[in-house]
GROMACS .gro file of C-alpha atoms in nm:
model
  426
    1MET     CA    1   9.212  10.946  14.727
    2ALA     CA    2   9.163  11.316  14.693
    3CYS     CA    3   9.342  11.508  14.452
    4ARG     CA    4   9.553  11.814  14.567
    5ASN     CA    5   9.702  12.051  14.321
    6GLY     CA    6   9.481  11.946  14.044
    7CYS     CA    7   9.463  11.615  13.929
    8CYS     CA    8   9.574  11.270  14.055
    9CYS     CA    9   9.768  11.199  13.733
   10GLY     CA   10   9.990  11.511  13.821
   11SER     CA   11   9.838  11.741  13.590
   12GLY     CA   12   9.541  11.991  13.552
   13PRO     CA   13   9.252  11.959  13.342
   14ILE     CA   14   9.309  11.861  12.982
   15ASN     CA   15   9.191  12.106  12.712
   16GLU     CA   16   8.975  11.915  12.472
   17ASP     CA   17   9.163  12.068  12.170
   18ASN     CA   18   9.499  11.991  12.310
   19ALA     CA   19   9.375  11.631  12.388
   20ARG     CA   20   9.240  11.609  12.019
   21PHE     CA   21   9.568  11.716  11.879
   22LEU     CA   22   9.776  11.482  12.090
   23LEU     CA   23   9.548  11.197  11.992
   24LEU     CA   24   9.596  11.294  11.645
   25ALA     CA   25   9.939  11.310  11.659
   26LEU     CA   26   9.978  10.966  11.829
   27PHE     CA   27   9.757  10.814  11.558
   28ILE     CA   28   9.969  10.972  11.270
   29ILE     CA   29  10.287  10.850  11.451
   30ILE     CA   30  10.149  10.494  11.479
   31TYR     CA   31  10.006  10.502  11.117
   32LEU     CA   32  10.355  10.615  10.986
   33PHE     CA   33  10.532  10.324  11.175
   34CYS     CA   34  10.281  10.078  11.049
   35GLY     CA   35  10.304  10.211  10.688
   36ALA     CA   36  10.687  10.201  10.692
   37ALA     CA   37  10.687   9.829  10.806
   38VAL     CA   38  10.441   9.735  10.553
   39PHE     CA   39  10.619   9.894  10.261
   40SER     CA   40  10.982   9.778  10.395
   41ALA     CA   41  10.840   9.406  10.391
   42LEU     CA   42  10.697   9.453  10.050
   43GLU     CA   43  10.966   9.661   9.867
   44GLN     CA   44  11.286   9.563  10.020
   45PRO     CA   45  11.314   9.217   9.877
   46LYS     CA   46  11.286   9.375   9.513
   47GLU     CA   47  11.516   9.649   9.591
   48ARG     CA   48  11.792   9.406   9.692
   49GLU     CA   49  11.711   9.196   9.364
   50ALA     CA   50  11.751   9.498   9.154
   51LYS     CA   51  12.068   9.621   9.352
   52GLU     CA   52  12.229   9.270   9.275
   53ARG     CA   53  12.141   9.253   8.931
   54TRP     CA   54  12.278   9.597   8.855
   55VAL     CA   55  12.600   9.538   9.032
   56GLN     CA   56  12.624   9.207   8.792
   57ARG     CA   57  12.549   9.416   8.477
   58PHE     CA   58  12.786   9.685   8.586
   59GLU     CA   59  13.091   9.415   8.631
   60HIS     CA   60  12.992   9.260   8.306
   61PHE     CA   61  13.003   9.574   8.091
   62SER     CA   62  13.303   9.717   8.235
   63GLN     CA   63  13.492   9.379   8.175
   64GLN     CA   64  13.328   9.321   7.807
   65TYR     CA   65  13.421   9.687   7.689
   66ASN     CA   66  13.758   9.724   7.923
   67LEU     CA   67  13.641  10.025   8.093
   68SER     CA   68  13.736  10.137   8.436
   69LYS     CA   69  13.473  10.152   8.689
   70LYS     CA   70  13.589  10.512   8.790
   71ASP     CA   71  13.507  10.643   8.427
   72LEU     CA   72  13.214  10.443   8.379
   73ASN     CA   73  13.073  10.573   8.706
   74ASN     CA   74  13.163  10.952   8.594
   75PHE     CA   75  12.961  10.871   8.276
   76LEU     CA   76  12.671  10.744   8.465
   77ARG     CA   77  12.667  11.071   8.659
   78ASN     CA   78  12.673  11.290   8.360
   79TYR     CA   79  12.382  11.101   8.225
   80GLU     CA   80  12.198  11.155   8.562
   81GLU     CA   81  12.236  11.530   8.510
   82ALA     CA   82  12.132  11.526   8.176
   83ASN     CA   83  11.840  11.310   8.276
   84VAL     CA   84  11.757  11.582   8.529
   85ALA     CA   85  11.746  11.839   8.264
   86GLY     CA   86  11.500  11.643   8.046
   87ILE     CA   87  11.744  11.466   7.812
   88ARG     CA   88  11.647  11.073   7.811
   89VAL     CA   89  11.714  10.778   7.582
   90ASP     CA   90  11.351  10.755   7.490
   91THR     CA   91  11.218  11.033   7.266
   92ILE     CA   92  10.995  11.257   7.455
   93ARG     CA   93  10.855  11.574   7.398
   94PRO     CA   94  11.051  11.913   7.465
   95ARG     CA   95  11.009  11.991   7.837
   96TRP     CA   96  11.030  12.393   7.813
   97ASP     CA   97  10.823  12.476   7.492
   98PHE     CA   98  10.501  12.651   7.555
   99THR     CA   99  10.291  12.307   7.596
  100GLY     CA  100  10.554  12.163   7.817
  101ALA     CA  101  10.593  12.474   8.009
  102PHE     CA  102  10.204  12.479   8.073
  103TYR     CA  103  10.204  12.135   8.174
  104PHE     CA  104  10.480  12.202   8.437
  105VAL     CA  105  10.295  12.510   8.591
  106GLY     CA  106   9.974  12.307   8.598
  107THR     CA  107  10.161  12.067   8.838
  108VAL     CA  108  10.295  12.353   9.023
  109VAL     CA  109   9.978  12.529   9.122
  110SER     CA  110   9.792  12.205   9.162
  111THR     CA  111  10.091  12.085   9.411
  112ILE     CA  112  10.127  11.768   9.234
  113GLY     CA  113  10.492  11.819   9.137
  114PHE     CA  114  10.572  11.519   8.957
  115GLY     CA  115  10.931  11.612   8.940
  116MET     CA  116  11.030  11.513   8.609
  117THR     CA  117  11.054  11.888   8.493
  118THR     CA  118  11.229  12.125   8.709
  119PRO     CA  119  11.379  12.470   8.648
  120ALA     CA  120  11.755  12.459   8.614
  121THR     CA  121  11.840  12.835   8.610
  122ILE     CA  122  11.864  13.084   8.889
  123GLY     CA  123  11.615  13.301   8.735
  124GLY     CA  124  11.370  12.998   8.687
  125LYS     CA  125  11.396  12.898   9.061
  126VAL     CA  126  11.350  13.243   9.201
  127PHE     CA  127  11.028  13.288   8.972
  128LEU     CA  128  10.895  12.962   9.089
  129MET     CA  129  10.899  13.066   9.462
  130PHE     CA  130  10.692  13.394   9.373
  131TYR     CA  131  10.496  13.226   9.112
  132GLY     CA  132  10.406  12.909   9.328
  133LEU     CA  133  10.308  13.122   9.616
  134LEU     CA  134  10.013  13.298   9.434
  135GLY     CA  135   9.925  13.007   9.211
  136CYS     CA  136   9.902  12.753   9.494
  137ALA     CA  137   9.673  12.998   9.705
  138ALA     CA  138   9.459  13.071   9.428
  139THR     CA  139   9.411  12.699   9.337
  140ILE     CA  140   9.352  12.608   9.692
  141LEU     CA  141   9.089  12.867   9.718
  142PHE     CA  142   8.930  12.732   9.384
  143PHE     CA  143   8.922  12.387   9.554
  144ASN     CA  144   8.730  12.517   9.835
  145LEU     CA  145   8.486  12.700   9.632
  146PHE     CA  146   8.436  12.361   9.425
  147LEU     CA  147   8.388  12.181   9.758
  148GLU     CA  148   8.111  12.435   9.857
  149ARG     CA  149   7.931  12.385   9.510
  150VAL     CA  150   7.951  12.003   9.525
  151ILE     CA  151   7.826  11.971   9.875
  152THR     CA  152   7.534  12.229   9.752
  153VAL     CA  153   7.442  11.998   9.478
  154ILE     CA  154   7.463  11.683   9.690
  155ALA     CA  155   7.247  11.842   9.939
  156VAL     CA  156   6.988  11.954   9.710
  157VAL     CA  157   6.941  11.606   9.557
  158LEU     CA  158   6.941  11.428   9.878
  159LYS     CA  159   6.668  11.678  10.003
  160SER     CA  160   6.489  11.617   9.691
  161CYS     CA  161   6.501  11.235   9.743
  162HIS     CA  162   6.396  11.277  10.103
  163GLU     CA  163   6.084  11.483  10.023
  164ARG     CA  164   5.970  11.233   9.762
  165ARG     CA  165   6.000  10.955  10.001
  166HIS     CA  166   5.837  11.170  10.292
  167SER     CA  167   5.559  11.258  10.050
  168LYS     CA  168   5.499  10.882   9.965
  169ALA     CA  169   5.486  10.789  10.338
  170ILE     CA  170   5.241  11.065  10.440
  171LEU     CA  171   5.001  10.961  10.159
  172PRO     CA  172   4.704  10.734  10.250
  173GLN     CA  173   4.548  10.504  10.007
  174ASN     CA  174   4.257  10.746   9.907
  175GLY     CA  175   4.512  10.993   9.784
  176ARG     CA  176   4.453  11.273  10.050
  177GLN     CA  177   4.761  11.442  10.222
  178VAL     CA  178   4.749  11.457  10.564
  179LEU     CA  179   5.042  11.622  10.629
  180GLU     CA  180   4.877  11.909  10.853
  181GLU     CA  181   4.689  11.658  11.065
  182ASN     CA  182   5.016  11.477  11.121
  183ARG     CA  183   5.172  11.789  11.228
  184ALA     CA  184   4.901  11.894  11.458
  185ALA     CA  185   4.885  11.532  11.631
  186GLY     CA  186   5.249  11.552  11.666
  187ALA     CA  187   5.266  11.893  11.824
  188ALA     CA  188   4.957  11.792  12.071
  189GLY     CA  189   5.101  11.443  12.168
  190GLY     CA  190   5.486  11.556  12.173
  191ARG     CA  191   5.575  11.294  11.911
  192ARG     CA  192   5.709  11.287  11.579
  193GLY     CA  193   5.480  11.170  11.323
  194LYS     CA  194   5.514  11.089  10.943
  195GLY     CA  195   5.436  11.448  10.874
  196GLU     CA  196   5.733  11.570  11.085
  197ASP     CA  197   5.887  11.911  10.979
  198LEU     CA  198   6.148  11.880  10.689
  199ALA     CA  199   6.342  12.178  10.844
  200GLY     CA  200   6.515  11.970  11.078
  201TRP     CA  201   6.637  11.725  10.840
  202LYS     CA  202   7.004  11.720  10.767
  203PRO     CA  203   7.214  11.511  10.535
  204SER     CA  204   7.443  11.264  10.689
  205VAL     CA  205   7.816  11.332  10.634
  206TYR     CA  206   7.861  10.949  10.581
  207CYS     CA  207   7.608  10.970  10.291
  208VAL     CA  208   7.806  11.271  10.142
  209MET     CA  209   8.142  11.082  10.194
  210LEU     CA  210   7.991  10.771   9.996
  211ILE     CA  211   7.884  11.001   9.720
  212LEU     CA  212   8.208  11.171   9.685
  213GLY     CA  213   8.386  10.826   9.708
  214VAL     CA  214   8.195  10.671   9.428
  215ALA     CA  215   8.249  11.001   9.228
  216ALA     CA  216   8.622  10.992   9.275
  217ILE     CA  217   8.629  10.613   9.181
  218LEU     CA  218   8.429  10.668   8.870
  219VAL     CA  219   8.666  10.934   8.755
  220SER     CA  220   8.961  10.722   8.846
  221CYS     CA  221   8.824  10.425   8.640
  222CYS     CA  222   8.744  10.626   8.333
  223ALA     CA  223   9.069  10.810   8.347
  224SER     CA  224   9.263  10.472   8.389
  225LEU     CA  225   9.094  10.341   8.084
  226MET     CA  226   9.227  10.632   7.894
  227TYR     CA  227   9.590  10.603   8.022
  228SER     CA  228   9.588  10.249   7.975
  229ALA     CA  229   9.494  10.285   7.585
  230ALA     CA  230   9.706  10.593   7.531
  231GLU     CA  231  10.028  10.513   7.747
  232GLY     CA  232  10.027  10.148   7.720
  233TRP     CA  233  10.029  10.112   8.098
  234GLY     CA  234   9.853   9.823   8.282
  235TYR     CA  235   9.523   9.918   8.410
  236LEU     CA  236   9.627   9.855   8.782
  237ASP     CA  237   9.936  10.086   8.724
  238SER     CA  238   9.698  10.344   8.546
  239LEU     CA  239   9.502  10.326   8.885
  240TYR     CA  240   9.795  10.388   9.080
  241PHE     CA  241   9.880  10.681   8.872
  242CYS     CA  242   9.536  10.838   8.901
  243PHE     CA  243   9.568  10.801   9.291
  244VAL     CA  244   9.912  10.954   9.297
  245ALA     CA  245   9.837  11.240   9.069
  246PHE     CA  246   9.472  11.317   9.189
  247SER     CA  247   9.593  11.318   9.562
  248THR     CA  248   9.878  11.582   9.470
  249ILE     CA  249  10.138  11.332   9.596
  250GLY     CA  250  10.306  11.322   9.255
  251PHE     CA  251  10.592  11.065   9.282
  252GLY     CA  252  10.702  11.117   8.930
  253ASP     CA  253  10.769  10.749   8.866
  254MET     CA  254  10.504  10.776   8.610
  255VAL     CA  255  10.388  11.072   8.417
  256SER     CA  256  10.128  11.131   8.170
  257SER     CA  257  10.136  11.297   7.824
  258GLN     CA  258  10.509  11.291   7.758
  259ARG     CA  259  10.545  11.163   7.423
  260VAL     CA  260  10.574  11.387   7.131
  261VAL     CA  261  10.285  11.224   6.917
  262TYR     CA  262  10.045  10.933   7.017
  263GLU     CA  263   9.922  10.690   6.794
  264GLY     CA  264   9.597  10.744   6.607
  265HIS     CA  265   9.667  11.123   6.534
  266ALA     CA  266   9.492  11.204   6.868
  267THR     CA  267   9.746  11.375   7.044
  268VAL     CA  268   9.553  11.695   7.103
  269ALA     CA  269   9.252  11.506   7.206
  270TYR     CA  270   9.450  11.288   7.466
  271ARG     CA  271   9.636  11.595   7.621
  272LEU     CA  272   9.291  11.780   7.661
  273GLY     CA  273   9.151  11.466   7.832
  274ASN     CA  274   9.433  11.432   8.049
  275PHE     CA  275   9.400  11.784   8.149
  276PHE     CA  276   9.029  11.742   8.225
  277PHE     CA  277   9.060  11.417   8.413
  278ILE     CA  278   9.354  11.550   8.631
  279LEU     CA  279   9.171  11.864   8.729
  280THR     CA  280   8.836  11.675   8.787
  281GLY     CA  281   9.026  11.398   8.999
  282VAL     CA  282   9.193  11.657   9.190
  283CYS     CA  283   8.892  11.829   9.302
  284CYS     CA  284   8.707  11.515   9.370
  285ILE     CA  285   8.987  11.378   9.580
  286TYR     CA  286   9.039  11.705   9.770
  287SER     CA  287   8.645  11.721   9.833
  288LEU     CA  288   8.675  11.355   9.980
  289PHE     CA  289   8.968  11.414  10.185
  290ASN     CA  290   8.802  11.710  10.338
  291VAL     CA  291   8.505  11.506  10.429
  292ILE     CA  292   8.715  11.208  10.563
  293SER     CA  293   8.901  11.445  10.770
  294ILE     CA  294   8.551  11.539  10.941
  295VAL     CA  295   8.493  11.164  10.999
  296ILE     CA  296   8.837  11.108  11.167
  297LYS     CA  297   8.748  11.389  11.386
  298GLN     CA  298   8.421  11.239  11.482
  299VAL     CA  299   8.641  10.916  11.575
  300LEU     CA  300   8.876  11.126  11.771
  301ASN     CA  301   8.568  11.272  11.962
  302TRP     CA  302   8.426  10.941  12.028
  303LEU     CA  303   8.780  10.818  12.176
  304LEU     CA  304   8.794  11.130  12.391
  305ARG     CA  305   8.468  11.049  12.535
  306ARG     CA  306   8.572  10.677  12.606
  307LEU     CA  307   8.898  10.784  12.765
  308GLU     CA  308   8.696  11.021  13.014
  309ALA     CA  309   8.610  10.727  13.251
  310PRO     CA  310   8.936  10.607  13.355
  311CYS     CA  311   9.038  10.966  13.503
  312ARG     CA  312   8.749  11.185  13.559
  313CYS     CA  313   8.942  11.429  13.780
  314CYS     CA  314   9.129  11.501  13.459
  315PHE     CA  315   8.826  11.619  13.295
  316PRO     CA  316   8.618  11.821  13.556
  317ARG     CA  317   8.268  11.937  13.497
  318ARG     CA  318   8.223  12.279  13.335
  319GLY     CA  319   8.185  12.562  13.575
  320HIS     CA  320   8.199  12.339  13.873
  321HIS     CA  321   8.366  12.603  14.062
  322PRO     CA  322   8.138  12.887  14.185
  323HIS     CA  323   8.390  13.145  14.159
  324ARG     CA  324   8.589  13.030  13.822
  325HIS     CA  325   8.475  13.096  13.483
  326PRO     CA  326   8.386  12.784  13.297
  327ARG     CA  327   8.697  12.666  13.108
  328ARG     CA  328   8.654  12.639  12.732
  329ASN     CA  329   8.684  12.298  12.576
  330VAL     CA  330   8.736  12.101  12.848
  331VAL     CA  331   8.658  11.749  12.802
  332ALA     CA  332   8.339  11.690  13.019
  333PRO     CA  333   8.175  11.347  13.084
  334GLY     CA  334   7.969  11.189  12.808
  335HIS     CA  335   7.629  11.197  12.978
  336LEU     CA  336   7.654  11.585  13.049
  337ARG     CA  337   7.697  11.685  12.690
  338SER     CA  338   7.419  11.842  12.523
  339ARG     CA  339   7.495  11.699  12.194
  340ARG     CA  340   7.259  11.428  12.092
  341ASP     CA  341   7.271  11.414  11.713
  342PRO     CA  342   7.554  11.188  11.606
  343SER     CA  343   7.554  11.290  11.244
  344ILE     CA  344   7.769  11.574  11.161
  345GLU     CA  345   7.723  11.811  11.429
  346THR     CA  346   7.958  11.904  11.703
  347ASP     CA  347   7.968  12.161  11.981
  348ALA     CA  348   8.228  12.380  11.788
  349MET     CA  349   7.955  12.635  11.669
  350ASN     CA  350   7.799  12.676  12.018
  351GLU     CA  351   8.117  12.707  12.178
  352SER     CA  352   8.264  12.972  11.918
  353GLU     CA  353   7.930  13.162  11.934
  354THR     CA  354   7.892  13.178  12.308
  355ASP     CA  355   8.245  13.200  12.423
  356THR     CA  356   8.280  13.575  12.443
  357GLY     CA  357   8.561  13.603  12.695
  358ARG     CA  358   8.811  13.489  12.443
  359ARG     CA  359   8.791  13.818  12.225
  360MET     CA  360   8.740  14.079  12.503
  361SER     CA  361   9.068  14.224  12.444
  362GLY     CA  362   8.982  14.308  12.094
  363GLU     CA  363   9.281  14.149  11.954
  364MET     CA  364   9.326  13.987  11.612
  365ILE     CA  365   9.263  13.630  11.568
  366SER     CA  366   9.525  13.445  11.782
  367MET     CA  367   9.706  13.142  11.711
  368ARG     CA  368   9.494  12.935  11.950
  369ASP     CA  369   9.178  13.062  11.751
  370PHE     CA  370   9.354  12.966  11.432
  371LEU     CA  371   9.435  12.613  11.564
  372ALA     CA  372   9.114  12.560  11.691
  373ALA     CA  373   8.924  12.658  11.359
  374ASN     CA  374   8.945  12.295  11.248
  375LYS     CA  375   8.690  12.240  11.525
  376VAL     CA  376   8.428  12.477  11.360
  377ASN     CA  377   8.497  12.288  11.029
  378LEU     CA  378   8.227  12.021  11.099
  379ALA     CA  379   7.978  12.287  11.214
  380ILE     CA  380   8.028  12.501  10.902
  381MET     CA  381   7.957  12.197  10.688
  382GLN     CA  382   7.642  12.109  10.890
  383LYS     CA  383   7.500  12.444  10.864
  384GLN     CA  384   7.590  12.446  10.485
  385LEU     CA  385   7.410  12.126  10.435
  386SER     CA  386   7.114  12.212  10.599
  387GLU     CA  387   7.052  12.540  10.456
  388MET     CA  388   7.096  12.394  10.111
  389ALA     CA  389   6.873  12.120  10.189
  390ILE     CA  390   6.607  12.327  10.313
  391GLY     CA  391   6.631  12.575  10.049
  392HIS     CA  392   6.664  12.885  10.283
  393PRO     CA  393   6.905  13.119  10.158
  394ARG     CA  394   7.219  13.184  10.372
  395GLN     CA  395   7.219  13.537  10.562
  396SER     CA  396   7.507  13.747  10.485
  397SER     CA  397   7.623  13.955  10.773
  398SER     CA  398   7.775  14.286  10.726
  399SER     CA  399   8.119  14.172  10.761
  400SER     CA  400   8.079  13.916  10.488
  401ARG     CA  401   7.948  14.167  10.257
  402GLN     CA  402   8.224  14.386  10.310
  403ASN     CA  403   8.502  14.142  10.259
  404GLY     CA  404   8.333  14.012   9.946
  405PHE     CA  405   8.318  13.632  10.051
  406SER     CA  406   8.014  13.427  10.121
  407GLY     CA  407   8.001  13.195  10.423
  408GLY     CA  408   8.145  12.861  10.267
  409VAL     CA  409   8.283  12.534  10.393
  410GLY     CA  410   8.640  12.415  10.432
  411ALA     CA  411   8.916  12.632  10.477
  412LEU     CA  412   8.740  12.928  10.321
  413GLY     CA  413   8.436  12.910  10.555
  414ILE     CA  414   8.648  12.876  10.853
  415MET     CA  415   8.882  13.155  10.785
  416ASN     CA  416   8.604  13.372  10.678
  417ASN     CA  417   8.390  13.298  10.987
  418ARG     CA  418   8.682  13.351  11.205
  419LEU     CA  419   8.818  13.688  11.062
  420ALA     CA  420   8.441  13.810  11.030
  421GLU     CA  421   8.392  13.763  11.415
  422THR     CA  422   8.700  13.930  11.484
  423SER     CA  423   8.655  14.229  11.278
  424GLU     CA  424   8.318  14.263  11.419
  425ASP     CA  425   8.426  14.272  11.750
  426ARG     CA  426   8.692  14.527  11.686
   0.00000   0.00000   0.00000
């Protein structure tokens, strides 16, 4: 049946960015429902048990000391207010001396926000809003620069290992190297031999994800040993605290370095170790999250290609109309795509480089370009890994020299790339 007014589904062609956004939103919603169901099944019975136990203790205490429930509730509310201000039954270190305040601002700029310390004055709350705005932005910039350097080191190490294996593979038994002969034979026969050019080699994003995952696990395991010995927590509880803190979730149910003095007269050393592990762990988990997000996007792209078959009229060929400009980011059938490498490449960079019509007006970066910047993230990291592995220095454009930033990866690389293009066109 022919389609009139666009598509048999009642809608026009689907933009690839919008399709990916909707698919990711659907995935997150399903993920939230599944998580809520699991946590409700695990935690609700214990919550009911604790509530019943508290009601019994409350009744027993009020009857034993002949106190009215109203007065007892008022007393408990007063204690809750004191607890928010940092007054607890157990002896803990002062919250707002210099060391305590330093620990607090560290949780603010790192976006951990445990919640065990919060400003109570109007001046403190107002100052926090301005302080956190600049501090969080600077810390996110630091995390992106850390990610860039970590990926650079990983790429150099992986390239060195690949070259070592490559050299062993092209050396015959008599010890003579036949790299040039293999290259000539490959060029003449149109085949890739053992002496293929290393310039086309690129580290896999899955290998980078594995290395970052191992690094995050090692940091968490070492930190858990320290927390178990110093805080008296179980090792599993320490691992739980490490994930909550390093991922900047920061529930606040478990907080490290809150005692006044630790046994063994190693209080200063423990607090320094706590600061080091939190900083290192947050950087590792942040880097791992960025790489995992790229893998998730690859899965979404794969799902989009699989969803093309049921209704191909929703996904027309690019440039099929002779008098119509090719629509950007329209999902095309999988066999028409030019992408062949399933490693970490996408068509984002090619589209961003060849699509000149979207900036003909000379306007500043639009909201659509900003939302589509996530599509460039994968290509930016691909370019970074390739250049660092090959050993070629990155070529800096005039715009990049003017703004003082190098082409990085992650959020820094995306925004620098997009703003440089826009300012160049203006």
